[in-house]
Short mmCIF file of C-alpha atoms in Angstrom, two decimals:
data_model
loop_
_atom_site.label_atom_id
_atom_site.label_comp_id
_atom_site.label_asym_id
_atom_site.label_seq_id
_atom_site.Cartn_x
_atom_site.Cartn_y
_atom_site.Cartn_z
CA MET A 14 -17.16 -8.07 -10.76
CA ALA A 15 -16.10 -10.63 -8.12
CA SER A 16 -12.84 -12.58 -8.99
CA ALA A 17 -13.15 -16.06 -10.77
CA PRO A 18 -10.66 -18.45 -9.45
CA VAL A 19 -6.95 -17.56 -10.57
CA ARG A 20 -4.49 -20.32 -11.65
CA GLY A 21 -6.09 -22.61 -9.03
CA HIS A 22 -6.20 -19.92 -6.35
CA SER A 23 -9.24 -17.64 -5.42
CA VAL A 24 -10.24 -15.09 -2.76
CA VAL A 25 -12.93 -14.50 -0.57
CA TYR A 26 -13.88 -10.96 -0.12
CA ALA A 27 -15.27 -9.51 3.18
CA PRO A 28 -19.05 -8.83 3.04
CA ARG A 29 -19.26 -5.09 2.34
CA ILE A 30 -16.41 -5.37 -0.44
CA GLN A 31 -18.59 -8.40 -1.86
CA ASP A 32 -21.35 -5.84 -1.82
CA LEU A 33 -19.27 -3.49 -3.84
CA LEU A 34 -18.14 -5.91 -6.37
CA ALA A 35 -21.73 -6.70 -6.96
CA ARG A 36 -22.82 -3.30 -8.19
CA GLY A 37 -22.85 -2.66 -11.73
CA GLU A 38 -23.30 1.17 -11.61
CA LYS A 39 -20.27 3.31 -11.64
CA VAL A 40 -21.91 6.04 -9.37
CA PHE A 41 -23.95 4.70 -6.37
CA ARG A 42 -24.80 5.70 -2.79
CA ILE A 43 -23.21 3.67 -0.24
CA ASP A 44 -24.90 4.96 2.81
CA ALA A 45 -26.74 8.16 3.69
CA THR A 46 -23.50 10.29 3.68
CA THR A 47 -21.24 8.38 0.92
CA VAL A 48 -21.28 8.12 -2.69
CA GLY A 49 -19.12 5.86 -4.38
CA VAL A 50 -17.41 6.42 -7.71
CA SER A 51 -15.82 4.12 -10.01
CA ASP A 52 -16.16 6.03 -13.33
CA CYS A 53 -12.61 6.89 -14.63
CA HIS A 54 -13.84 10.17 -16.19
CA LEU A 55 -15.99 11.24 -13.25
CA ILE A 56 -13.01 10.47 -11.08
CA ALA A 57 -10.67 12.79 -12.93
CA GLU A 58 -13.30 15.54 -12.58
CA ILE A 59 -13.51 15.23 -9.03
CA VAL A 60 -9.78 14.91 -8.34
CA ALA A 61 -9.24 18.08 -10.71
CA GLU A 62 -11.90 20.01 -8.96
CA ARG A 63 -9.89 21.03 -5.84
CA PRO A 64 -6.54 20.12 -4.11
CA VAL A 65 -6.58 17.39 -1.57
CA SER A 66 -6.81 18.81 1.97
CA ALA A 67 -4.19 18.15 4.60
CA MET A 68 -6.57 15.78 6.43
CA GLU A 69 -7.24 13.77 3.23
CA ARG A 70 -3.57 12.67 3.00
CA SER A 71 -1.99 9.68 4.63
CA VAL A 72 1.52 10.30 5.96
CA TYR A 73 1.44 14.18 5.54
CA LYS A 74 -1.84 14.77 7.57
CA PRO A 75 -1.16 17.10 10.38
CA ALA A 76 0.99 15.64 13.57
CA ALA A 77 1.94 16.88 16.70
CA GLY A 78 -0.84 19.58 16.55
CA ALA A 79 0.40 21.02 13.25
CA ASP A 80 0.37 20.77 9.52
CA ILE A 81 3.63 19.04 8.06
CA PRO A 82 5.57 21.78 6.19
CA HIS A 83 6.38 21.13 2.49
CA ASP A 84 10.10 20.95 2.92
CA SER A 85 9.69 18.20 5.78
CA ALA A 86 7.53 16.14 3.53
CA THR A 87 10.14 16.64 0.63
CA ARG A 88 12.91 15.52 2.95
CA THR A 89 11.00 12.53 4.10
CA ILE A 90 10.62 11.41 0.56
CA ARG A 91 14.09 11.60 -0.21
CA ALA A 92 15.36 9.92 2.77
CA LEU A 93 12.97 6.99 2.45
CA GLY A 94 14.19 6.75 -1.24
CA GLN A 95 17.72 6.50 0.04
CA ASP A 96 17.03 4.13 2.84
CA VAL A 97 14.90 1.73 0.39
CA MET A 98 17.67 1.68 -2.24
CA GLU A 99 20.50 0.95 0.33
CA GLY A 100 18.25 -1.87 1.72
CA ILE A 101 17.76 -3.44 -1.87
CA ARG A 102 21.50 -3.30 -2.29
CA THR A 103 22.34 -5.06 1.02
CA PRO A 104 21.80 -8.73 1.72
CA PRO A 105 18.39 -9.38 3.07
CA PRO A 106 18.01 -11.23 6.55
CA PRO A 107 17.42 -14.82 7.22
CA THR A 108 14.45 -15.71 4.98
CA ARG A 109 12.84 -17.95 8.00
CA GLY A 110 11.57 -14.44 8.79
CA LEU A 111 9.03 -14.78 5.76
CA SER A 112 7.49 -17.85 6.98
CA GLY A 113 4.29 -17.53 8.67
CA SER A 114 1.01 -15.59 8.29
CA TRP A 115 1.09 -13.25 5.20
CA PRO A 116 1.20 -10.19 4.99
CA TYR A 117 2.30 -9.88 8.89
CA ALA A 118 5.44 -11.76 8.11
CA PRO A 119 6.89 -9.92 5.37
CA THR A 120 5.74 -6.73 7.00
CA SER A 121 8.03 -7.46 9.92
CA TYR A 122 10.71 -8.80 7.73
CA LEU A 123 10.82 -5.52 5.55
CA ARG A 124 10.92 -3.28 8.82
CA ARG A 125 14.06 -5.46 9.99
CA TRP A 126 15.82 -5.34 6.59
CA LEU A 127 15.27 -1.70 5.83
CA PHE A 128 15.34 -0.01 9.42
CA SER A 129 17.04 -2.45 12.08
CA SER A 130 20.36 -0.34 11.78
CA ASP A 131 18.76 2.42 13.90
CA PRO A 132 19.75 2.83 17.24
CA LEU A 133 17.47 2.32 20.02
CA PRO A 134 14.87 3.67 20.75
CA VAL A 135 14.41 4.87 17.10
CA SER A 136 14.60 1.41 15.79
CA LEU A 137 11.44 0.75 18.07
CA LEU A 138 9.35 3.18 16.06
CA SER A 139 9.20 0.75 13.34
CA LYS A 140 8.58 -2.52 15.23
CA ARG A 141 5.09 -4.09 14.63
CA GLY A 142 4.52 -5.16 18.14
CA VAL A 143 5.22 -1.28 19.23
CA THR A 144 3.01 0.08 16.24
CA ARG A 145 -0.03 -1.95 17.10
CA SER A 146 -0.13 -0.55 20.74
CA ASP A 147 -0.98 2.99 21.31
CA THR A 148 0.69 3.08 24.73
CA LEU A 149 3.71 1.62 23.58
CA SER A 150 3.85 4.01 20.89
CA ARG A 151 3.39 6.90 23.12
CA ILE A 152 6.17 5.70 25.42
CA VAL A 153 8.79 5.35 22.48
CA ASP A 154 7.74 8.66 21.01
CA ARG A 155 8.64 10.30 24.37
CA ALA A 156 11.78 8.13 24.62
CA VAL A 157 13.01 9.24 21.36
CA THR A 158 12.05 12.99 21.71
CA VAL A 159 14.30 12.89 24.82
CA TRP A 160 16.95 10.80 23.36
CA PRO A 161 17.13 10.54 19.50
CA GLY A 162 20.62 9.00 19.36
CA SER A 163 24.00 10.51 18.73
CA ASP A 164 25.88 11.50 15.35
CA THR A 165 28.11 8.53 15.96
CA GLU A 166 25.44 5.77 16.09
CA GLY A 167 24.75 5.62 12.40
CA GLY A 168 21.19 4.51 11.21
CA THR A 169 19.05 5.29 8.25
CA ALA A 170 18.49 8.66 6.74
CA LEU A 171 14.91 8.74 8.19
CA ALA A 172 16.34 8.41 11.70
CA GLU A 173 19.02 11.36 10.73
CA GLN A 174 16.04 13.65 10.40
CA ILE A 175 14.84 12.86 13.95
CA ARG A 176 18.42 13.62 15.25
CA ASP A 177 18.87 16.74 13.12
CA ALA A 178 15.50 18.34 14.40
CA SER A 179 16.08 21.65 15.60
CA GLY A 180 13.34 21.77 18.47
CA THR A 181 10.99 19.70 20.20
CA GLN A 182 8.00 20.41 17.76
CA GLU A 183 10.16 19.61 14.68
CA ARG A 184 11.25 16.65 16.28
CA ARG A 185 7.96 15.21 17.16
CA GLN A 186 6.89 15.84 13.57
CA ALA A 187 9.95 13.85 12.39
CA ILE A 188 9.10 11.16 14.72
CA ALA A 189 5.46 10.91 13.32
CA LEU A 190 6.69 10.90 9.70
CA TYR A 191 9.21 8.10 10.60
CA ARG A 192 6.37 6.15 12.17
CA ARG A 193 4.04 6.57 9.08
CA ALA A 194 6.53 6.50 6.31
CA THR A 195 8.28 3.04 7.58
CA ALA A 196 4.59 1.77 8.24
CA THR A 197 3.08 2.85 5.15
CA LEU A 198 5.74 1.47 2.80
CA CYS A 199 6.27 -2.03 4.51
CA ASP A 200 2.78 -2.57 4.91
CA GLY A 201 1.85 -1.42 1.41
CA VAL A 202 5.00 -3.73 -0.22
CA ALA A 203 3.96 -6.62 2.11
CA ALA A 204 0.37 -6.51 0.70
CA LEU A 205 1.37 -6.23 -2.75
CA ALA A 206 3.96 -8.99 -2.80
CA GLY A 207 1.55 -11.19 -0.91
CA ASN A 208 -1.31 -10.45 -3.24
CA ALA A 209 0.93 -11.36 -6.35
CA LEU A 210 2.27 -14.34 -4.56
CA TRP A 211 -1.28 -15.69 -4.16
CA LEU A 212 -2.37 -14.80 -7.86
CA MET A 213 0.49 -16.68 -9.31
CA GLY A 214 -0.69 -19.76 -7.82
CA GLN A 215 1.19 -22.90 -7.24
CA GLU A 216 4.79 -23.34 -7.83
CA ARG A 217 4.81 -24.54 -11.21
CA GLU A 218 2.97 -21.05 -12.16
CA GLN A 219 5.22 -19.03 -10.02
CA GLU A 220 8.23 -20.32 -11.85
CA ALA A 221 6.79 -19.37 -15.28
CA ALA A 222 5.59 -15.71 -13.74
CA ARG A 223 9.19 -15.32 -12.56
CA ALA A 224 10.28 -14.37 -16.07
CA ASP A 225 8.65 -10.93 -15.69
CA LEU A 226 7.86 -9.97 -12.14
CA THR A 227 7.45 -6.45 -13.00
CA ALA A 228 4.58 -7.19 -15.12
CA VAL A 229 3.21 -9.77 -12.44
CA LEU A 230 2.98 -6.59 -9.90
CA TRP A 231 1.50 -4.23 -12.45
CA GLU A 232 -1.29 -7.00 -13.15
CA THR A 233 -1.58 -7.46 -9.13
CA LEU A 234 -1.84 -3.71 -8.74
CA ARG A 235 -4.93 -3.91 -11.29
CA LEU A 236 -6.88 -6.77 -9.89
CA LEU A 237 -6.06 -6.58 -6.27
CA PRO A 238 -4.72 -2.93 -5.82
CA PRO A 239 -3.66 -2.51 -1.80
CA ALA A 240 -4.96 1.10 -2.22
CA TRP A 241 -8.23 0.10 -3.33
CA MET A 242 -10.42 3.20 -2.02
CA LEU A 243 -9.66 6.98 -1.35
CA PHE A 244 -12.03 9.50 0.20
CA ARG A 245 -12.65 13.09 -0.68
CA LYS A 246 -14.45 14.90 2.07
CA GLY A 247 -17.13 17.49 1.75
CA GLY A 248 -19.47 17.09 -1.62
CA ASP A 249 -19.95 20.58 -1.85
CA ALA A 250 -16.97 21.07 -4.37
CA TYR A 251 -18.53 18.15 -6.48
CA THR A 252 -22.12 18.66 -6.58
CA GLY A 253 -22.14 20.23 -10.02
CA LEU A 254 -20.45 17.17 -11.29
CA HIS A 255 -23.05 14.36 -10.63
CA PRO A 256 -26.70 14.61 -9.32
CA GLU A 257 -26.13 11.91 -6.85
CA ILE A 258 -23.48 13.90 -5.12
CA ARG A 259 -24.66 16.36 -2.21
CA PRO A 260 -23.02 18.86 -0.30
CA GLU A 261 -22.88 16.72 2.86
CA ASP A 262 -21.67 13.79 1.24
CA ARG A 263 -18.36 12.05 1.21
CA VAL A 264 -17.07 10.78 -1.96
CA ALA A 265 -15.30 7.44 -1.99
CA LEU A 266 -13.31 6.73 -5.10
CA PHE A 267 -12.69 3.04 -6.03
CA PRO A 268 -9.71 1.86 -8.04
CA LEU A 269 -10.67 -1.68 -7.13
CA LEU A 270 -14.08 -1.44 -9.35
CA MET A 271 -12.70 0.76 -11.98
CA HIS A 272 -9.64 -1.68 -12.43
CA ARG A 273 -11.94 -4.65 -13.27
CA HIS A 274 -14.63 -2.96 -15.06
CA PRO A 275 -15.32 -4.43 -18.82
CA ASP A 276 -15.65 -0.98 -20.10
CA TYR A 277 -11.99 -0.14 -19.36
CA TRP A 278 -10.34 -3.66 -19.54
CA PRO A 279 -10.77 -6.80 -21.86
CA ASP A 280 -11.33 -10.14 -19.60
CA PRO A 281 -11.11 -7.97 -16.59
CA LEU A 282 -11.31 -10.63 -13.96
CA GLU A 283 -8.48 -12.65 -15.78
CA PHE A 284 -4.87 -12.35 -13.98
CA ARG A 285 -2.84 -11.84 -17.15
CA PRO A 286 0.63 -10.17 -16.38
CA GLU A 287 1.15 -10.52 -20.44
CA ARG A 288 -1.32 -7.58 -20.93
CA TRP A 289 1.56 -5.33 -19.57
CA ALA A 290 4.21 -6.53 -22.14
CA GLY A 291 5.54 -3.41 -24.09
CA VAL A 292 3.74 -0.84 -21.98
CA ALA A 293 6.55 1.83 -21.34
CA ASP A 294 4.50 3.76 -18.64
CA PRO A 295 1.77 1.76 -16.82
CA GLU A 296 0.44 4.48 -14.81
CA LYS A 297 -0.74 6.32 -18.13
CA THR A 298 -2.76 3.67 -19.09
CA PRO A 299 -6.59 4.81 -19.17
CA ALA A 300 -8.56 3.87 -16.01
CA PHE A 301 -5.51 2.61 -14.14
CA MET A 302 -4.52 4.38 -10.66
CA PRO A 303 -2.73 2.00 -8.74
CA PHE A 304 -1.27 4.68 -6.31
CA GLY A 305 -3.93 6.92 -6.10
CA PHE A 306 -5.09 10.18 -7.83
CA GLU A 307 -3.47 13.24 -8.75
CA GLY A 308 -2.83 15.46 -5.55
CA ALA A 309 -2.75 12.40 -3.42
CA ARG A 310 -0.56 9.79 -5.21
CA CYS A 311 1.55 7.72 -3.15
CA TRP A 312 4.58 9.85 -2.08
CA ALA A 313 6.78 6.51 -2.34
CA LYS A 314 5.26 4.90 -5.63
CA HIS A 315 8.62 4.98 -7.18
CA LEU A 316 9.95 2.45 -4.34
CA VAL A 317 6.97 0.19 -4.13
CA VAL A 318 7.37 -1.91 -7.24
CA PRO A 319 11.13 -2.38 -7.25
CA LEU A 320 11.03 -3.32 -3.55
CA ALA A 321 7.99 -5.56 -3.93
CA GLU A 322 10.06 -7.32 -6.84
CA ARG A 323 12.96 -7.61 -4.67
CA LEU A 324 11.20 -9.15 -1.98
CA LEU A 325 9.57 -11.89 -4.30
CA THR A 326 12.76 -12.66 -5.85
CA VAL A 327 14.13 -13.29 -2.26
CA ALA A 328 11.21 -15.40 -1.36
CA PHE A 329 11.48 -17.62 -4.66
CA ASP A 330 15.24 -17.89 -4.21
CA ASN A 331 14.66 -19.56 -0.96
CA ARG A 332 11.97 -21.54 -2.05
CA LEU A 333 8.93 -19.86 -0.32
CA VAL A 334 5.95 -22.04 -0.73
CA ILE A 335 2.11 -21.26 0.16
CA ARG A 336 1.01 -23.68 2.63
CA SER A 337 -2.47 -22.69 3.40
CA PRO A 338 -4.94 -25.55 3.49
CA GLN A 339 -7.29 -24.12 1.61
CA GLN A 340 -7.23 -22.63 -2.30
CA GLU A 341 -9.54 -19.87 -1.19
CA ALA A 342 -8.07 -17.08 0.83
CA PRO A 343 -9.67 -14.29 3.05
CA VAL A 344 -9.48 -10.59 2.10
CA PRO A 345 -10.91 -8.73 4.85
CA LEU A 346 -12.10 -5.29 5.23
CA ARG A 347 -9.23 -3.08 5.83
CA SER A 348 -7.48 0.18 4.56
CA LEU A 349 -4.74 -2.10 2.67
CA LEU A 350 -6.48 -4.68 0.46
CA SER A 351 -4.30 -7.72 1.14
CA VAL A 352 -4.82 -11.61 0.89
CA ARG A 353 -4.34 -13.53 3.98
CA PHE A 354 -2.72 -16.89 3.75
CA ASP A 355 0.26 -19.01 5.41
CA ALA A 356 3.81 -19.49 3.77
CA GLU A 357 6.86 -21.18 4.56
CA ALA A 358 10.25 -20.54 3.46
CA GLY A 359 12.69 -23.55 2.47
CA ALA A 360 15.61 -24.49 4.55
#
């Protein structure tokens, strides 16, 4: 199920991903304590068997020594949506920021576009140079806990949640949610936009694809979904669903494999955005789960495609071109599936 060359471009997966793509079975053992599943019916049964646990979530897993309350999670979703919609309506930063190594360049670009209006030190929470260092992250977190900014300084709705926190514990959780929300959104959108840009190929193919970027992004989510694997811990809840699953097992659910299986998709390895023409609600398509599974769906899924489409439109309007010397791009083993390549924006 590895991808054939797509419109002049192809990808080279990390060896462990290549091993997964080479498997023909839909339920298989990865190691002594992990079972992989790409069968859409079994996945549905696994997802329905029990609610997702707090530790299986990404953004809303426990923070500052306590679970994230439901109302805090809801406020964060609404605040992030407000900030993204405001960002989409505002002029983007200079597009020279999109030049360089993808997906790192667009990740930093999106953080600057959406969250640079926040006052110091809150704005540092979304800086990639800070988030990559545990030491710097701890220093900034402490600084924001002591000084989250004043009501007169403006900024994003996410930053306002930090300022409005009623105590130290609530503020620490608001800081954690700010950091996780901005990172998850920007990293995910950058990965999706980069994957789409690579799959669209050279400039002449890109021009043709621009007619329906939404369809391009849905097809990218099928063929190269950034959220390519999700874990369920504790196989005891699932032992009755399949004989391969034991009580001590973790269960890995693979949209990446399910999305390219010939049982579910015609010409599954072909990049064909036209397959989404006339599809009113792509997420209701059988064997298609681009934003995760019930109970653990991406909390910002309604923001991802519009923001990625806006980012690609800005890139194309400013004549962004792929400058990688090779036609094969690496896809390393990371939590987000993303193609690596170099690009350059026009003057």
